[in-house]
XYZ file of C-alpha atoms in Angstrom:
682
model
C 53.432 68.876 123.556
C 55.528 65.809 124.505
C 53.361 62.528 123.442
C 52.029 60.192 126.003
C 53.798 56.920 125.956
C 51.339 53.870 125.910
C 51.108 52.169 129.528
C 53.054 49.221 130.638
C 50.481 47.909 132.335
C 48.213 48.273 129.323
C 50.378 45.797 127.320
C 48.446 42.395 126.585
C 50.581 39.374 126.815
C 54.316 39.109 126.097
C 54.901 37.925 130.197
C 58.585 37.209 129.623
C 59.402 40.518 128.038
C 57.528 41.920 130.906
C 59.101 40.102 133.633
C 62.802 40.516 132.189
C 62.226 44.174 132.077
C 60.985 44.077 135.482
C 63.747 41.948 136.917
C 66.434 44.051 135.438
C 64.363 47.147 136.914
C 64.896 45.765 140.537
C 68.165 44.015 139.936
C 70.155 45.817 137.062
C 73.175 44.149 137.609
C 71.519 41.449 135.678
C 73.127 42.904 132.761
C 69.912 43.821 130.535
C 67.653 42.093 127.870
C 67.782 41.100 124.583
C 64.538 41.021 122.980
C 64.223 38.810 119.510
C 61.118 38.657 117.760
C 59.116 39.202 114.516
C 58.389 42.907 113.379
C 55.176 44.638 114.480
C 55.079 42.720 118.256
C 55.264 45.977 120.232
C 58.836 45.386 121.275
C 59.894 49.323 121.146
C 56.461 50.384 123.046
C 56.980 48.015 126.059
C 60.187 49.507 126.108
C 59.488 53.005 126.347
C 56.757 52.260 128.675
C 58.974 50.996 131.062
C 60.981 54.317 131.990
C 57.614 55.877 133.306
C 57.671 52.971 135.959
C 61.336 53.944 137.346
C 61.782 56.140 140.427
C 63.086 59.707 140.016
C 66.641 60.517 140.351
C 69.042 63.149 142.129
C 71.537 64.645 140.312
C 74.345 67.144 140.777
C 72.967 70.704 139.187
C 74.734 71.135 135.900
C 76.330 67.677 135.519
C 76.389 66.771 132.129
C 77.302 63.120 133.574
C 74.634 62.425 136.145
C 76.782 62.177 138.943
C 74.849 61.365 142.362
C 75.148 64.320 144.349
C 75.354 61.627 147.491
C 78.593 60.123 146.004
C 79.837 61.702 142.731
C 82.195 60.129 140.684
C 85.558 61.340 141.440
C 86.781 61.178 137.929
C 84.005 62.890 136.200
C 84.978 65.381 133.214
C 82.325 67.695 134.761
C 84.002 67.361 138.476
C 85.062 67.221 140.623
C 81.847 67.791 142.819
C 81.354 68.229 146.258
C 78.313 66.172 147.962
C 75.285 67.985 148.842
C 72.176 68.140 147.917
C 71.254 68.182 144.062
C 68.386 68.474 141.675
C 65.588 65.610 140.614
C 64.429 64.800 137.242
C 62.772 61.520 135.860
C 65.078 58.373 134.683
C 66.522 59.227 130.930
C 65.729 56.743 127.866
C 68.480 57.117 125.727
C 68.010 55.239 121.992
C 70.905 54.335 120.087
C 70.079 55.031 116.040
C 71.579 51.877 113.855
C 73.276 54.735 111.808
C 75.335 56.449 114.974
C 79.106 56.833 114.592
C 81.464 55.762 117.257
C 81.660 59.750 118.433
C 78.201 59.759 118.542
C 77.914 56.679 121.281
C 81.079 57.444 123.257
C 81.629 61.326 123.046
C 83.862 63.462 121.184
C 87.186 64.767 121.878
C 87.867 68.100 119.973
C 91.623 66.880 118.751
C 92.037 70.493 116.906
C 91.839 72.030 120.237
C 94.004 69.724 122.267
C 96.778 70.191 119.645
C 96.517 73.640 118.657
C 95.252 75.488 122.368
C 96.096 72.562 124.577
C 92.612 72.382 125.923
C 90.816 69.088 126.682
C 87.147 69.707 125.356
C 85.211 66.695 125.670
C 81.383 66.188 124.195
C 79.860 63.561 126.172
C 77.979 61.227 124.141
C 75.022 58.782 124.287
C 76.713 56.633 127.071
C 76.855 59.590 129.315
C 73.727 60.509 128.679
C 72.086 56.947 129.272
C 73.978 57.278 132.419
C 71.747 55.954 135.466
C 69.156 55.123 133.000
C 68.182 53.276 130.094
C 69.999 52.726 127.108
C 67.767 51.472 124.206
C 69.148 49.911 120.860
C 66.498 48.928 118.213
C 67.961 46.638 115.744
C 71.054 46.085 117.459
C 72.124 43.239 115.387
C 72.471 46.220 112.541
C 74.884 47.470 114.358
C 78.583 47.887 113.391
C 80.565 45.335 115.330
C 82.744 47.644 116.674
C 79.873 49.887 118.072
C 78.525 46.728 119.539
C 82.081 45.844 121.219
C 82.139 49.440 122.698
C 78.403 49.528 124.081
C 78.925 46.335 125.647
C 82.184 46.837 127.198
C 81.093 50.082 129.050
C 77.746 48.060 130.092
C 80.076 45.531 131.668
C 82.625 47.805 133.098
C 80.299 50.711 134.338
C 82.687 53.063 132.883
C 83.248 54.452 129.146
C 87.048 55.458 128.074
C 87.738 57.727 125.122
C 91.142 57.547 123.796
C 92.124 59.761 120.723
C 96.256 60.544 120.104
C 97.188 60.248 124.109
C 94.159 62.715 124.938
C 92.358 60.488 127.618
C 88.869 61.062 129.230
C 86.673 58.408 131.618
C 83.273 58.426 132.975
C 80.832 56.639 134.649
C 78.756 54.529 132.215
C 75.904 52.403 134.805
C 72.832 51.778 132.654
C 70.086 49.192 131.931
C 70.835 47.786 128.460
C 67.806 46.428 126.654
C 68.320 45.329 122.732
C 65.576 44.472 120.293
C 65.898 42.544 117.000
C 64.280 41.245 114.331
C 66.498 37.815 113.541
C 65.170 37.289 109.691
C 67.273 40.693 109.327
C 70.575 38.908 110.731
C 72.157 37.413 113.847
C 74.481 38.887 116.733
C 77.586 37.108 117.214
C 77.619 33.877 120.087
C 80.163 36.620 122.073
C 77.836 39.241 122.069
C 74.788 37.764 122.555
C 76.261 36.147 126.250
C 76.564 39.833 127.208
C 72.925 40.336 127.455
C 71.730 38.925 130.555
C 68.412 37.686 129.754
C 67.003 37.222 126.489
C 63.484 36.593 125.425
C 61.707 35.419 122.543
C 58.311 37.876 121.458
C 55.450 36.719 118.613
C 52.300 37.864 117.858
C 49.342 36.321 119.721
C 47.547 33.572 117.805
C 44.388 33.651 120.181
C 41.935 35.870 118.080
C 40.222 37.456 122.132
C 43.938 38.662 123.048
C 44.560 39.995 119.467
C 41.296 41.582 119.618
C 42.261 43.183 122.787
C 45.536 44.595 121.515
C 43.436 46.643 118.824
C 41.074 47.772 121.154
C 43.500 49.282 123.407
C 45.867 50.407 120.327
C 43.135 52.218 119.142
C 41.733 54.105 122.357
C 44.968 54.885 123.167
C 45.655 56.702 119.676
C 42.285 58.214 119.744
C 42.957 59.584 123.335
C 46.383 59.498 124.254
C 45.801 61.074 127.858
C 42.527 60.085 128.775
C 43.568 56.399 128.178
C 46.773 57.044 130.403
C 44.942 58.348 133.039
C 42.582 55.117 133.064
C 45.624 53.016 133.757
C 47.263 55.586 136.322
C 46.160 53.385 139.155
C 47.943 50.297 137.919
C 51.021 52.094 136.776
C 51.395 53.758 140.641
C 51.416 50.207 142.375
C 53.639 48.362 139.874
C 55.874 51.359 140.696
C 55.260 50.701 144.065
C 56.055 47.080 143.617
C 59.754 47.682 141.997
C 60.618 50.078 144.579
C 59.549 47.620 147.317
C 61.293 44.724 145.892
C 64.512 47.036 145.271
C 64.372 47.511 149.017
C 63.611 43.599 149.800
C 66.613 42.761 147.436
C 69.281 43.023 149.633
C 67.646 40.249 152.127
C 67.186 37.803 149.543
C 68.913 34.277 150.728
C 70.593 32.367 147.630
C 71.277 28.972 149.948
C 74.077 26.496 148.871
C 71.094 24.204 147.349
C 69.913 26.548 144.752
C 73.433 28.013 143.645
C 73.741 23.762 143.162
C 71.041 23.631 140.758
C 72.311 26.563 138.971
C 75.538 25.429 138.455
C 74.316 21.529 137.690
C 72.152 23.463 134.661
C 74.610 25.522 133.096
C 76.787 22.492 133.434
C 74.048 20.214 131.301
C 73.076 23.337 128.659
C 77.317 23.153 128.073
C 77.289 26.937 128.417
C 80.990 28.391 128.084
C 82.261 30.543 131.121
C 80.577 31.642 134.233
C 78.632 34.611 133.365
C 75.662 32.422 133.022
C 76.033 31.179 136.701
C 76.488 34.446 137.762
C 73.507 35.836 135.854
C 71.193 33.018 136.807
C 72.101 33.915 140.426
C 71.223 37.422 139.946
C 68.130 36.515 138.092
C 66.624 33.853 140.735
C 67.631 36.725 143.136
C 65.633 39.236 141.681
C 62.714 36.797 140.861
C 62.391 36.038 145.039
C 62.390 39.547 145.667
C 59.665 40.500 143.167
C 57.558 37.824 144.393
C 58.258 39.255 147.861
C 59.948 36.322 149.124
C 63.201 36.300 151.099
C 64.265 32.905 150.163
C 65.016 31.438 146.710
C 62.875 28.496 145.166
C 63.358 26.252 142.653
C 60.827 27.374 140.646
C 62.808 30.890 140.555
C 65.930 28.969 139.541
C 63.730 27.327 136.805
C 62.553 30.706 135.255
C 66.462 32.267 135.728
C 67.585 29.253 133.078
C 64.895 30.052 130.868
C 65.387 33.595 130.859
C 69.347 33.355 131.018
C 70.563 30.626 128.944
C 68.907 29.815 125.806
C 71.137 32.726 123.669
C 74.171 30.831 125.515
C 73.652 27.486 125.054
C 73.853 27.925 121.268
C 76.875 26.299 119.552
C 76.399 27.326 115.879
C 73.981 29.904 113.927
C 72.300 27.403 112.509
C 70.827 25.651 116.124
C 67.027 26.543 117.039
C 66.715 28.602 120.118
C 65.416 27.553 123.215
C 65.988 25.385 126.318
C 64.926 21.691 126.159
C 62.810 21.949 129.179
C 62.467 18.227 129.730
C 66.338 18.418 130.109
C 65.981 21.150 132.679
C 63.756 19.682 134.882
C 65.372 16.370 134.742
C 68.309 18.420 136.319
C 66.753 20.547 138.607
C 65.388 17.232 140.087
C 68.483 15.679 140.121
C 70.757 18.575 141.844
C 67.917 19.292 143.882
C 66.361 18.696 147.599
C 68.905 20.589 149.502
C 68.623 21.393 153.525
C 68.486 24.878 152.701
C 65.475 24.374 150.148
C 62.402 26.416 150.968
C 58.794 25.297 150.017
C 57.755 26.609 146.799
C 55.223 29.346 147.151
C 51.415 27.609 146.677
C 50.488 31.404 145.140
C 53.197 32.815 143.669
C 52.742 36.166 141.961
C 54.146 36.316 138.553
C 54.439 39.628 136.434
C 50.380 39.019 135.538
C 49.738 39.301 139.546
C 48.635 42.083 141.766
C 47.813 45.399 140.085
C 47.010 44.129 136.553
C 50.479 43.679 135.348
C 49.104 44.093 131.710
C 47.102 41.451 131.364
C 43.748 43.498 132.033
C 41.639 40.950 132.347
C 42.576 39.194 129.197
C 44.187 35.806 130.138
C 47.627 36.142 129.802
C 49.333 34.229 126.581
C 52.368 32.627 126.845
C 54.838 33.902 124.242
C 57.279 31.057 122.860
C 60.316 30.946 120.797
C 59.577 32.422 117.595
C 59.458 29.285 115.408
C 60.198 30.350 111.579
C 57.909 33.099 111.388
C 60.885 35.086 110.002
C 58.901 37.137 107.583
C 59.103 34.587 105.092
C 56.906 32.638 106.439
C 54.260 32.637 103.703
C 56.364 31.991 101.155
C 56.485 29.015 99.235
C 59.193 26.807 98.983
C 60.690 25.726 95.487
C 57.886 23.898 93.985
C 58.879 20.240 92.279
C 59.706 19.698 88.669
C 57.151 20.835 86.184
C 56.167 18.827 83.462
C 58.370 19.435 80.044
C 55.920 20.267 77.598
C 58.555 20.700 74.796
C 58.347 17.902 72.169
C 60.684 15.145 72.510
C 63.255 14.709 69.637
C 61.642 13.115 66.687
C 58.007 14.338 66.930
C 56.741 11.916 69.896
C 55.475 12.955 73.027
C 57.346 14.430 75.873
C 58.655 11.969 77.983
C 57.357 12.196 81.627
C 58.767 14.118 84.240
C 61.470 12.601 86.370
C 60.126 12.462 89.813
C 61.112 14.433 92.668
C 63.564 13.201 95.203
C 62.815 14.120 98.759
C 65.224 16.804 100.195
C 68.683 15.455 101.034
C 70.267 15.841 104.394
C 73.312 18.332 104.751
C 76.546 16.953 105.081
C 78.242 18.504 108.191
C 79.824 21.325 107.385
C 83.440 22.007 107.520
C 85.887 25.098 107.473
C 85.729 26.855 104.151
C 88.388 28.700 102.351
C 88.119 32.413 102.486
C 86.370 33.597 99.736
C 86.991 37.361 98.629
C 86.374 40.240 95.959
C 89.376 42.097 94.647
C 90.263 45.289 94.705
C 89.608 47.872 97.740
C 85.895 48.557 98.981
C 84.272 50.884 101.316
C 81.269 48.938 102.439
C 80.054 48.130 105.734
C 82.307 46.727 108.182
C 82.986 42.973 108.045
C 85.767 40.130 107.802
C 86.010 39.215 104.398
C 87.488 41.714 101.812
C 89.635 44.744 101.710
C 88.101 47.879 102.554
C 88.765 51.505 103.528
C 87.241 51.606 107.194
C 87.307 53.785 110.163
C 89.352 51.132 111.760
C 92.201 49.276 111.140
C 95.478 49.621 110.101
C 96.894 52.716 109.003
C 97.711 52.988 105.110
C 98.135 56.949 104.237
C 97.151 60.300 104.897
C 95.253 62.992 103.349
C 93.960 66.715 104.345
C 90.471 66.474 106.405
C 87.104 66.459 104.553
C 85.279 68.057 107.200
C 85.746 67.442 110.599
C 88.656 65.463 111.928
C 88.266 62.432 113.424
C 91.674 60.051 113.369
C 94.684 62.352 113.732
C 97.715 61.115 111.403
C 100.184 62.521 113.754
C 103.384 61.357 111.707
C 101.912 63.305 108.836
C 100.552 66.548 110.855
C 104.258 66.881 112.065
C 105.670 66.661 108.858
C 103.295 69.102 107.305
C 103.900 71.548 110.252
C 107.664 71.452 110.337
C 108.788 73.726 107.191
C 106.758 76.451 108.587
C 108.332 76.738 112.166
C 110.828 79.535 111.109
C 107.999 81.537 109.244
C 105.846 80.905 112.354
C 108.256 82.699 115.032
C 109.430 79.207 116.547
C 113.097 78.987 116.686
C 113.679 76.720 119.849
C 112.041 73.416 120.745
C 108.501 72.771 120.270
C 106.232 72.948 117.578
C 103.579 75.504 116.053
C 100.525 73.730 114.331
C 97.950 75.156 112.830
C 94.029 73.775 111.393
C 95.915 73.123 107.760
C 98.501 71.129 109.033
C 96.053 68.986 110.578
C 95.909 65.467 109.071
C 93.267 62.601 108.455
C 94.549 58.946 109.052
C 93.250 56.944 105.932
C 93.014 53.527 107.225
C 92.019 49.770 105.927
C 90.152 47.410 107.339
C 87.759 44.258 106.035
C 84.220 44.725 104.822
C 81.313 42.580 104.671
C 80.158 41.404 101.092
C 76.952 40.427 99.423
C 77.107 36.408 98.808
C 74.874 35.285 96.556
C 74.710 31.682 96.382
C 73.299 29.938 92.813
C 73.055 26.523 93.441
C 71.984 23.675 91.020
C 69.341 21.603 91.993
C 68.534 19.806 88.981
C 68.438 15.943 88.391
C 72.404 15.770 87.179
C 73.216 16.423 90.958
C 70.646 14.542 92.627
C 70.956 11.290 90.212
C 75.103 10.816 91.472
C 74.133 11.198 94.997
C 75.869 14.408 95.401
C 73.546 16.970 96.899
C 74.231 16.113 100.785
C 77.584 16.894 99.700
C 76.721 19.766 97.946
C 74.654 21.397 100.783
C 77.057 20.585 103.666
C 79.461 22.680 101.219
C 76.669 25.645 101.209
C 76.141 25.461 104.616
C 80.156 25.884 105.790
C 80.092 28.968 103.145
C 77.166 29.923 105.219
C 78.919 29.646 108.146
C 81.741 31.550 106.780
C 79.474 34.195 105.593
C 77.788 34.685 109.505
C 81.303 35.013 111.133
C 82.442 37.752 108.598
C 79.012 39.772 108.625
C 78.152 39.172 104.894
C 74.460 39.247 103.622
C 73.716 36.595 101.713
C 70.989 35.028 98.993
C 70.199 32.205 97.432
C 68.985 31.706 93.838
C 67.890 27.931 92.999
C 67.663 26.529 89.631
C 65.754 23.124 88.209
C 63.183 22.147 86.437
C 62.538 24.949 83.717
C 63.493 27.891 85.651
C 65.271 29.610 88.454
C 64.098 31.024 91.405
C 64.797 33.398 94.220
C 64.626 31.142 97.304
C 65.846 33.832 99.952
C 66.341 37.173 98.833
C 69.745 39.225 100.117
C 68.980 39.530 103.758
C 71.756 39.384 106.725
C 69.939 36.207 108.603
C 72.262 33.337 107.386
C 69.523 30.932 109.845
C 66.969 31.893 106.907
C 69.242 30.914 104.039
C 70.123 27.353 105.699
C 66.637 26.806 106.722
C 65.535 27.396 102.939
C 68.844 25.386 101.893
C 67.780 22.150 103.934
C 64.371 21.975 102.562
C 65.538 22.191 98.842
C 64.205 19.272 96.585
C 66.132 18.040 93.826
C 65.049 16.928 90.272
C 64.406 17.752 86.337
C 66.696 19.375 84.079
C 69.583 22.037 84.416
C 68.544 25.337 83.187
C 71.607 26.930 84.199
C 71.193 30.230 82.059
C 68.427 30.737 84.038
C 69.968 30.688 86.915
C 72.546 32.942 86.040
C 69.959 35.440 84.722
C 68.062 35.501 87.956
C 71.134 36.070 89.941
C 71.762 39.110 87.516
C 68.769 40.582 88.042
C 68.995 39.808 91.739
C 72.155 41.702 91.823
C 71.140 44.864 89.417
C 68.662 45.628 92.205
C 71.009 45.251 95.307
C 73.546 47.182 93.607
C 70.687 50.331 93.661
C 69.902 49.721 97.040
C 73.347 49.577 98.617
C 75.810 50.475 96.022
C 78.780 50.540 98.482
C 78.375 46.777 98.998
C 80.042 44.748 97.186
C 78.707 41.359 95.679
C 80.312 37.963 95.643
C 78.584 34.958 93.083
C 78.980 31.672 93.860
C 77.625 29.044 91.513
C 77.409 25.701 92.998
C 77.132 23.254 90.020
C 78.437 20.558 87.375
C 78.351 22.908 84.830
C 75.583 21.165 83.014
C 73.061 22.538 81.396
C 70.233 21.071 79.948
C 66.709 21.857 77.984
C 65.788 24.083 75.844
C 67.874 25.071 72.350
C 71.548 25.432 72.521
C 71.740 25.619 76.490
C 75.247 25.655 76.922
C 75.642 28.721 74.407
C 72.856 30.106 76.144
C 74.730 29.802 79.688
C 77.658 31.127 78.531
C 75.740 34.674 77.424
C 74.597 34.938 80.812
C 77.542 34.197 82.153
C 79.147 37.070 79.890
C 76.699 39.443 81.949
C 78.161 39.060 84.938
C 81.594 39.059 83.553
C 81.350 42.298 81.661
C 80.069 44.315 84.956
C 83.306 42.956 86.709
C 81.363 40.738 89.350
C 83.501 38.619 91.078
C 82.700 34.823 90.757
C 83.544 31.567 92.410
C 82.052 28.315 90.542
C 82.259 25.372 93.104
C 82.547 22.292 90.817
C 80.449 19.792 91.841
C 81.631 17.417 89.102
C 82.492 13.945 90.077
C 83.562 10.234 88.611
C 86.332 8.858 86.037
C 84.947 10.677 83.193
C 84.661 14.574 83.725
C 83.766 16.898 81.215
C 85.303 20.267 82.773
C 82.326 22.272 82.452
C 81.962 23.949 85.691
C 85.527 25.007 84.798
C 84.696 26.395 81.342
C 81.861 28.520 83.283
C 84.296 30.059 85.568
C 86.132 31.464 82.426
C 83.191 32.936 80.937
C 82.306 34.365 84.291
C 85.779 36.034 84.565
C 86.447 34.181 87.844
C 87.799 30.792 89.364
C 86.680 27.484 89.841
C 87.112 24.911 93.025
C 86.223 21.633 93.764
C 84.193 20.179 96.912
C 87.527 19.010 97.858
C 89.318 22.096 97.482
C 86.842 24.134 99.233
C 88.183 22.641 102.674
C 91.890 23.763 102.372
C 92.751 25.786 105.438
C 93.678 28.802 103.123
C 93.613 30.350 99.227
C 95.729 32.613 97.504
C 94.318 35.063 95.263
C 91.128 32.304 94.866
C 88.909 35.328 93.206
C 91.755 37.417 90.810
C 90.840 40.711 88.982
C 88.192 39.660 86.544
C 89.922 41.944 84.001
C 93.296 39.809 84.352
C 91.168 36.684 84.392
C 89.677 37.966 81.476
C 92.915 38.689 79.482
C 94.102 35.131 80.625
C 91.452 33.564 79.119
């Protein structure tokens, strides 16, 4: 028995998310929705509930690509189809798993049959299944970049192209794209964010009454799904009719010159790139008018469209907070408003919670603001102040009073950092840092396929088949190719790494007022890690110990926030910092063995506190060197007299030292060398 989905109209709150989905149901040309929010906020539940509200589809009988019977796709691989009557089916919700392969997404051509039998056999992928329906990608930020590129290209063009060694297949792929993500697990690149029409931030309500109602409805649904759905059937039917009516009204909505001027002025005021934002805002404002049952676009429609279409486009770097400055938005709309064709605002507009319940259910709607810092780490304590040192002072006297903790220094402006790489050839997740064996990239060799053939190496296949042509009865032109001749291409590209920062926050750093420059340097490396699709972690040491401030994550936003709030002061337990990093890397190797680590130690190399602190630090560094961990020491020592301790630490780690100034250069050759070579040189 199929599970009964949770009714869309029974959802409590989440007004912006529900409105964005409904607007895309009215006008799919808006371009889909990206929903950002903390875990456990029912993002997936709301998306799945939308499917039941969409009208049924007529499709050509037997067509795997859902061609419309009154206008079939002339290029359909299952065609050609003659126009005529079709079969009716519900709108389909297709889910794209995070671990899906490229063939699973776009479809697979049987290269073996194409070469050996001359048959163009194509197995449709998820894009074909989602045609004229909804394609839902949970955790879209965790998809490999090349899959996201294919997905968004298909969404923009309305078609999917599959090319395999000269064999080509094209089919229509028009769908409502919905992505959900938890920002603490990593961000999408800005150019990919821009391809989503609208974006909304969701967070759990802080209103106790609303939370009670959420729990009450969820428990009622789990106890009796069919009975719960039946109680909301009337509201669901009414909302379904409203979507149908808005779709019918949409072509008659007038977007006047005054509204267009406001849209253009708003996009210019928030410095969005390109013209996609203007187009999406125009389509969204038009859909808002149709949803409210009007044929004229008002200033309120333009304002709401800006709040949904611009937040993810106005960001200039990954450390900016999401959202729009609403005061600036209102000033812009007022400055460029007042055109002759501007209609009077509707005195009683129906929002998404109006009409047939819309999900409010008698509970006051809870506006959902941006997820300010609720990234799953919000309850984590920030690094504590310097602990009083309880070891006796030299000579047996009382221990000196601890140095007063200094206020966190602001980071200097980030800059373009040198590329730090891990030596050798890896096979980790796709990225842009170190060399790796990948599915995409330049071809470097060939081998017999292990399993299904995915990337044919044509020259190697011909070379393998050529010596056997006489034995196979071929004496004239042409080539007889058998399965044993086929060769899989070996390709080399780039991988993302785990970049673990170990930052010295002790008094020896703060006393020289260098922490601002250090934070700016680390922020630059974080920005570089964001662009290269790395995971990052942050360990700091000061006072009497070390702390894992940020466990390894794909969210460099979270790392930047922890770094900005980092206080300084106290002694320099360098060995504790290195030991904490060693433990973090040990655990991460168990979790993700393919992702290779890069250890970045930011320090002046000094070590104080305890007995023989420099010797203990050298022993801790030797643990990393013994495991072959690629390491870079960012030397923060300044002044006319330098001890060179950071450079010594780099030798002990089997890595390389680079100064803060050298970190700014455009390129660096062989900065991180093979650790065995480094140890031999040492």
